[in-house]
Short mmCIF file of C-alpha atoms in Angstrom, two decimals:
data_model
loop_
_atom_site.label_atom_id
_atom_site.label_comp_id
_atom_site.label_asym_id
_atom_site.label_seq_id
_atom_site.Cartn_x
_atom_site.Cartn_y
_atom_site.Cartn_z
CA MET A 1 119.24 50.94 155.78
CA THR A 2 122.34 49.27 156.70
CA GLY A 3 124.27 46.20 155.81
CA PRO A 4 125.46 44.92 152.24
CA THR A 5 122.22 46.61 150.42
CA ALA A 6 123.34 49.81 151.98
CA ALA A 7 126.68 49.71 150.97
CA ARG A 8 126.18 48.48 147.41
CA ARG A 9 123.90 51.60 146.91
CA ASN A 10 126.14 53.87 148.12
CA ASP A 11 128.99 52.44 145.77
CA TYR A 12 126.50 52.78 142.85
CA TYR A 13 125.31 56.48 143.70
CA ARG A 14 129.44 57.19 144.17
CA ARG A 15 129.89 55.95 140.68
CA LEU A 16 126.80 58.09 139.21
CA ASP A 17 128.29 61.39 140.56
CA PRO A 18 131.17 61.85 138.04
CA HIS A 19 128.27 61.50 135.37
CA ALA A 20 125.99 64.04 136.62
CA MET A 21 123.38 62.03 137.44
CA ALA A 22 121.67 60.98 140.67
CA PRO A 23 118.78 58.75 141.55
CA LEU A 24 115.49 60.07 141.77
CA TRP A 25 113.98 57.86 144.20
CA GLU A 26 116.45 59.28 146.97
CA VAL A 27 114.84 63.28 146.53
CA LEU A 28 111.47 62.34 144.87
CA GLY A 29 109.51 63.08 148.31
CA ASP A 30 111.24 66.33 148.69
CA LEU A 31 110.70 67.22 144.97
CA VAL A 32 106.99 66.25 144.58
CA THR A 33 105.27 67.23 148.04
CA PRO A 34 101.70 66.22 148.93
CA SER A 35 100.91 69.99 149.70
CA PRO A 36 103.03 73.20 149.22
CA ALA A 37 106.25 73.04 151.40
CA SER A 38 107.81 76.44 151.03
CA ARG A 39 110.88 77.70 153.06
CA CYS A 40 109.12 81.20 153.02
CA ARG A 41 108.15 82.08 156.66
CA PRO A 42 105.40 84.38 158.09
CA ALA A 43 107.12 87.90 158.70
CA CYS A 44 106.24 91.23 159.51
CA TRP A 45 107.97 94.78 159.09
CA ARG A 46 106.93 97.44 161.44
CA TYR A 47 107.37 100.77 159.62
CA ALA A 48 107.79 102.84 162.80
CA GLU A 49 110.75 100.18 163.84
CA ILE A 50 112.44 100.58 160.34
CA ARG A 51 111.71 103.95 159.15
CA SER A 52 115.00 105.60 160.79
CA LEU A 53 116.96 102.89 159.23
CA LEU A 54 115.46 103.71 155.81
CA LEU A 55 116.25 107.51 156.20
CA GLU A 56 119.55 106.81 157.27
CA SER A 57 120.28 105.04 153.87
CA GLY A 58 119.76 108.54 152.39
CA ASP A 59 122.81 109.97 154.28
CA LEU A 60 125.01 107.02 153.05
CA ILE A 61 124.34 106.81 149.39
CA SER A 62 122.61 109.20 146.85
CA ALA A 63 119.74 108.19 144.42
CA ARG A 64 121.90 108.64 141.36
CA GLU A 65 124.92 106.34 143.10
CA ALA A 66 122.66 103.51 144.08
CA GLU A 67 120.27 104.02 141.03
CA ARG A 68 117.45 102.75 143.03
CA ARG A 69 118.06 103.33 146.85
CA VAL A 70 116.14 100.30 148.52
CA LEU A 71 115.98 98.29 151.45
CA VAL A 72 115.33 94.69 150.28
CA LEU A 73 112.54 93.00 152.63
CA GLU A 74 114.19 89.57 152.84
CA ASN A 75 111.85 86.68 154.08
CA PRO A 76 113.57 85.12 157.32
CA GLY A 77 113.34 81.54 155.62
CA LEU A 78 115.19 82.94 152.41
CA ARG A 79 117.91 85.27 153.41
CA GLY A 80 120.23 86.17 151.39
CA GLU A 81 118.36 85.53 148.25
CA SER A 82 116.45 89.10 147.78
CA ARG A 83 113.06 87.52 147.99
CA ILE A 84 109.79 88.24 150.26
CA THR A 85 108.33 84.77 148.82
CA THR A 86 109.93 82.24 146.72
CA SER A 87 108.86 84.06 143.44
CA LEU A 88 108.78 87.73 144.60
CA TYR A 89 111.13 90.39 145.46
CA ALA A 90 110.05 93.42 147.73
CA GLY A 91 111.74 96.56 149.02
CA LEU A 92 111.07 100.13 150.52
CA GLN A 93 112.43 102.74 148.24
CA LEU A 94 113.58 106.11 149.45
CA ILE A 95 113.69 109.12 147.55
CA LEU A 96 114.76 112.72 148.98
CA PRO A 97 113.74 116.20 147.83
CA GLY A 98 115.35 117.16 144.45
CA GLU A 99 116.62 113.50 143.84
CA ILE A 100 116.22 111.70 140.53
CA ALA A 101 116.47 108.11 140.36
CA PRO A 102 117.85 107.31 136.78
CA ALA A 103 115.89 106.13 134.16
CA HIS A 104 116.15 102.58 132.81
CA ARG A 105 114.17 99.69 131.90
CA HIS A 106 114.34 95.73 132.48
CA THR A 107 112.63 92.61 132.02
CA GLN A 108 111.30 92.50 135.12
CA ALA A 109 107.78 94.08 136.04
CA ALA A 110 107.41 96.27 138.85
CA LEU A 111 104.87 97.93 141.11
CA ARG A 112 104.95 100.69 143.75
CA PHE A 113 102.84 101.34 146.44
CA VAL A 114 103.30 104.63 148.01
CA VAL A 115 103.58 104.32 151.86
CA GLU A 116 104.83 107.76 153.01
CA GLY A 117 104.74 111.35 151.54
CA GLU A 118 103.56 113.07 148.08
CA GLY A 119 104.94 115.04 145.45
CA ALA A 120 107.45 112.56 143.97
CA TYR A 121 106.74 111.10 140.56
CA THR A 122 106.99 108.15 138.27
CA ALA A 123 107.49 108.49 134.51
CA VAL A 124 106.93 105.53 132.43
CA ASP A 125 107.37 105.55 128.67
CA GLY A 126 107.37 109.44 128.54
CA GLU A 127 104.22 110.08 130.80
CA LYS A 128 104.78 111.55 134.43
CA ALA A 129 102.36 110.47 137.39
CA VAL A 130 102.39 112.51 140.46
CA MET A 131 102.58 110.12 143.48
CA ARG A 132 100.45 110.34 146.90
CA GLU A 133 100.01 108.13 149.76
CA GLY A 134 97.88 104.89 148.60
CA ASP A 135 98.51 105.38 145.03
CA PHE A 136 99.43 102.23 143.20
CA ILE A 137 101.63 102.35 139.96
CA ILE A 138 103.06 99.87 137.66
CA THR A 139 105.98 99.70 135.47
CA PRO A 140 105.46 96.91 133.10
CA SER A 141 108.09 94.72 131.56
CA GLY A 142 110.58 96.50 129.14
CA THR A 143 109.23 100.00 129.84
CA TRP A 144 111.51 103.30 130.62
CA HIS A 145 110.93 104.52 133.87
CA ASP A 146 112.53 107.08 136.15
CA HIS A 147 111.55 108.67 139.76
CA GLY A 148 111.90 111.92 140.84
CA ASN A 149 110.94 113.95 144.14
CA GLU A 150 109.66 117.66 143.55
CA SER A 151 108.61 118.19 147.02
CA ASP A 152 110.24 119.34 150.13
CA ARG A 153 110.29 115.90 152.06
CA PRO A 154 111.39 112.29 151.72
CA VAL A 155 108.77 109.85 149.97
CA VAL A 156 109.06 106.36 150.29
CA TRP A 157 107.13 103.54 148.27
CA LEU A 158 106.92 99.55 148.57
CA ASP A 159 108.54 98.01 145.54
CA GLY A 160 107.28 94.76 144.16
CA LEU A 161 109.16 92.83 141.43
CA ASP A 162 109.00 89.43 139.69
CA ILE A 163 112.75 89.25 139.68
CA PRO A 164 112.74 85.64 140.92
CA ILE A 165 110.24 84.33 138.32
CA VAL A 166 112.52 86.18 135.40
CA SER A 167 115.58 84.62 137.18
CA LEU A 168 114.02 81.10 136.98
CA PHE A 169 113.75 81.53 133.17
CA ASP A 170 117.27 82.93 133.05
CA ALA A 171 115.65 85.56 131.03
CA SER A 172 116.63 88.98 132.32
CA PHE A 173 117.88 91.99 130.62
CA ALA A 174 118.42 95.73 131.63
CA GLU A 175 119.23 98.93 129.98
CA ARG A 176 120.17 102.32 131.13
CA HIS A 177 118.63 105.35 129.57
CA PRO A 178 121.28 107.84 128.05
CA ASP A 179 119.49 110.78 129.89
CA GLU A 180 119.52 110.52 133.59
CA ALA A 181 115.47 111.51 133.25
CA GLN A 182 113.40 110.59 130.05
CA ALA A 183 111.71 113.36 128.21
CA HIS A 184 108.00 113.75 129.36
CA SER A 185 106.69 113.18 125.83
CA ARG A 186 103.05 112.63 126.84
CA PRO A 187 101.02 114.77 129.01
CA SER A 188 99.93 113.58 132.62
CA GLY A 189 96.93 111.52 132.52
CA GLU A 190 96.93 110.49 128.98
CA THR A 191 96.45 106.73 129.47
CA VAL A 192 93.68 107.14 132.04
CA ALA A 193 91.90 109.44 129.55
CA ARG A 194 92.24 107.02 126.72
CA TYR A 195 91.48 103.81 128.69
CA GLY A 196 89.97 104.63 131.68
CA SER A 197 86.67 105.73 130.87
CA GLY A 198 85.11 102.35 129.75
CA LEU A 199 85.65 103.22 126.45
CA LEU A 200 88.51 102.04 124.38
CA PRO A 201 90.35 103.07 121.37
CA LEU A 202 89.94 100.74 118.29
CA GLU A 203 93.63 100.49 118.38
CA SER A 204 94.02 99.50 121.74
CA PRO A 205 97.26 97.83 122.62
CA SER A 206 97.58 94.08 122.52
CA GLY A 207 100.18 93.77 125.55
CA ARG A 208 99.26 91.94 128.57
CA ALA A 209 100.08 94.66 131.06
CA SER A 210 97.54 97.36 131.71
CA PRO A 211 98.01 100.73 129.71
CA ILE A 212 97.04 102.44 132.43
CA PHE A 213 99.89 102.76 134.99
CA SER A 214 98.89 104.82 137.97
CA PHE A 215 95.87 104.16 140.04
CA PRO A 216 95.04 106.95 142.41
CA TYR A 217 94.25 106.01 146.20
CA ALA A 218 91.59 108.44 145.97
CA LYS A 219 89.62 106.87 143.53
CA THR A 220 90.29 103.31 145.00
CA ARG A 221 89.16 104.35 148.18
CA ASP A 222 85.68 105.56 146.69
CA ALA A 223 85.35 102.56 144.91
CA LEU A 224 85.83 100.28 148.14
CA ASP A 225 83.59 102.87 149.93
CA ARG A 226 80.76 102.29 147.42
CA LEU A 227 81.18 98.71 147.49
CA GLY A 228 81.19 98.45 151.49
CA LYS A 229 77.83 100.37 151.61
CA ASN A 230 76.28 98.43 148.69
CA GLY A 231 77.85 95.03 148.68
CA THR A 232 78.35 92.04 151.18
CA ALA A 233 81.67 91.47 152.63
CA ASP A 234 83.40 87.97 152.00
CA ALA A 235 83.68 86.19 155.19
CA CYS A 236 87.55 85.62 154.36
CA HIS A 237 88.40 88.84 152.33
CA GLY A 238 86.23 91.46 153.39
CA ILE A 239 85.51 93.80 150.38
CA ARG A 240 88.34 92.97 148.06
CA MET A 241 88.93 93.99 144.45
CA LYS A 242 91.74 93.65 142.03
CA TYR A 243 93.75 96.23 140.05
CA ALA A 244 92.59 95.48 136.21
CA ASN A 245 93.81 95.75 132.94
CA PRO A 246 91.11 97.70 131.26
CA VAL A 247 91.57 96.28 127.94
CA ASP A 248 90.84 92.49 128.67
CA GLY A 249 89.97 92.58 132.46
CA GLY A 250 92.95 90.57 133.55
CA TYR A 251 95.61 91.59 136.10
CA ALA A 252 97.36 94.85 135.83
CA LEU A 253 100.70 92.84 135.63
CA PRO A 254 100.74 89.64 133.95
CA THR A 255 103.09 88.05 136.50
CA ILE A 256 101.94 89.96 139.64
CA ALA A 257 98.44 89.88 140.91
CA THR A 258 97.44 93.10 143.06
CA PHE A 259 94.47 93.69 145.35
CA ILE A 260 93.02 96.19 147.69
CA GLN A 261 90.56 95.34 150.32
CA LEU A 262 88.47 96.77 153.06
CA PHE A 263 87.58 95.27 156.27
CA PRO A 264 84.62 96.85 157.68
CA ARG A 265 84.43 97.78 161.51
CA GLY A 266 84.23 94.74 163.65
CA PHE A 267 85.22 92.36 160.65
CA ALA A 268 86.32 88.84 161.98
CA GLY A 269 87.50 86.78 159.20
CA ALA A 270 87.30 83.23 158.67
CA LEU A 271 90.32 80.75 157.97
CA HIS A 272 91.24 80.45 154.83
CA ARG A 273 94.64 79.23 152.76
CA SER A 274 95.71 79.72 149.00
CA THR A 275 98.86 78.49 147.05
CA ASP A 276 99.79 82.15 146.52
CA ALA A 277 102.18 83.47 148.86
CA THR A 278 100.87 87.11 149.77
CA VAL A 279 102.62 90.32 150.72
CA PHE A 280 100.41 92.76 152.41
CA CYS A 281 100.95 96.57 152.92
CA VAL A 282 98.53 98.48 155.12
CA ALA A 283 97.08 101.57 153.64
CA GLU A 284 94.83 102.45 156.70
CA GLY A 285 93.94 101.38 160.08
CA GLU A 286 95.02 98.71 162.65
CA GLY A 287 94.43 95.23 162.94
CA ARG A 288 95.71 91.56 163.64
CA THR A 289 96.39 88.76 161.02
CA VAL A 290 97.06 85.15 162.16
CA ALA A 291 99.41 83.42 159.79
CA GLY A 292 99.90 79.53 160.82
CA GLU A 293 101.28 79.65 164.49
CA GLU A 294 102.24 83.52 164.20
CA THR A 295 100.13 86.42 164.71
CA PHE A 296 100.99 89.75 163.72
CA ALA A 297 99.37 93.39 165.36
CA TRP A 298 99.61 95.73 162.26
CA GLY A 299 99.31 99.41 161.60
CA PRO A 300 99.79 101.91 159.11
CA ARG A 301 102.67 101.52 156.52
CA ASP A 302 103.57 98.17 157.92
CA THR A 303 104.25 95.32 155.62
CA PHE A 304 103.86 91.59 156.25
CA VAL A 305 103.80 88.15 154.13
CA VAL A 306 101.86 84.95 154.59
CA PRO A 307 103.35 81.89 152.82
CA SER A 308 101.80 79.72 150.35
CA TRP A 309 99.02 77.39 151.91
CA CYS A 310 99.64 78.72 155.35
CA PRO A 311 96.13 79.01 157.23
CA ARG A 312 95.39 83.03 157.46
CA ARG A 313 92.73 85.15 158.95
CA HIS A 314 92.15 88.73 159.42
CA GLU A 315 90.61 90.76 162.43
CA VAL A 316 89.84 94.52 162.76
CA GLU A 317 88.07 96.49 165.37
CA GLU A 318 88.03 99.51 163.21
CA GLU A 319 87.62 100.05 159.43
CA ALA A 320 91.17 98.82 157.86
CA VAL A 321 92.27 98.79 154.14
CA LEU A 322 95.29 96.54 152.80
CA PHE A 323 97.08 96.57 149.51
CA SER A 324 98.53 93.10 148.45
CA PHE A 325 100.49 91.66 146.01
CA SER A 326 101.04 87.56 144.91
CA ASP A 327 102.11 85.67 142.18
CA ARG A 328 98.34 84.33 141.58
CA ALA A 329 98.64 85.76 138.28
CA VAL A 330 101.17 83.20 136.95
CA GLN A 331 99.60 80.54 138.97
CA GLU A 332 95.98 80.81 137.50
CA SER A 333 97.39 81.37 133.82
CA LEU A 334 99.32 77.77 134.43
CA GLY A 335 95.90 76.14 136.32
CA LEU A 336 97.92 75.90 139.52
CA TRP A 337 95.99 78.24 141.68
CA ARG A 338 94.09 76.78 144.59
CA GLU A 339 92.39 78.08 147.72
CA GLU A 340 90.55 76.46 150.50
CA ARG A 341 88.45 77.50 153.30
CA GLU A 342 87.68 76.34 156.80
CA PRO A 343 87.18 73.44 157.41
CA PHE A 344 90.35 72.36 155.63
CA GLY A 345 89.87 69.02 153.68
CA GLY A 346 93.20 68.54 152.55
CA THR A 347 91.92 66.28 149.46
CA TRP A 348 92.80 66.75 145.90
CA THR A 349 90.11 68.67 144.30
#
């Protein structure tokens, strides 16, 4: 717009500025969009290409000095913000033989998915769990946790945290433990024995996170195999299961939804999209994922991300398994989550 009207409006906006006010009508279209409009972009981190850089960090800084020796996976559309999606953080953590990553706790909830090695451990509130490739481990909000490596080789896992969600509410708290490693006051496997048999103690915890914090891949793989033989693969997701809180059947973490899925041999998925931007990590096999205009060829230990409402489909020639996480848990609790399958209607439902 030009002419006297534009000049009057610009003068008006200038006079609003000292009062920390601005006209909504100038920005409404960017604030309330007809469909998700994220700066998050499809991206893939191929483990074979970045492993040497990750190991090099072990020569530059110790786990004690760094507190957590992690290379952040920054989404190309969100560089400098330590985010892999708009709402979630991800990074690859390295712990070398004999090292301890000191005990601390924080408001942010965290997950670990082991991508290389075995023999390291995570201790959560006094209980220790040995880590093996494909294992999924959580450290719920406010729990003391430390990591150590009692093996003779490096161990690497994918970290996922709800840091941006907590930051949105300015609700971050953190505390270091007085000791480098917390005392192991409970026997390993106690939480699984107490909550993992289909029976629950009458004094079951009322917290929203799963009391079971370690989900071994061997058991997960067995469950996928059984479903693969006896169930029918979803046209988009294959055989897909969520990691669950045994107390209420909800997600293992209240802010982060976590999944494991198996694609049977020759799977060619249908196109779909959902409002939760999703981070995938390859546990087994090779395949391809179409994400909007991008196509990623992936293999074991690779990590890739698909933005919100970005059309996606997965294809494999041989059997493959993907771990994934997203903010679907939060979106569902707020009534925001939506999924749409091809053909896309693009209408409000």
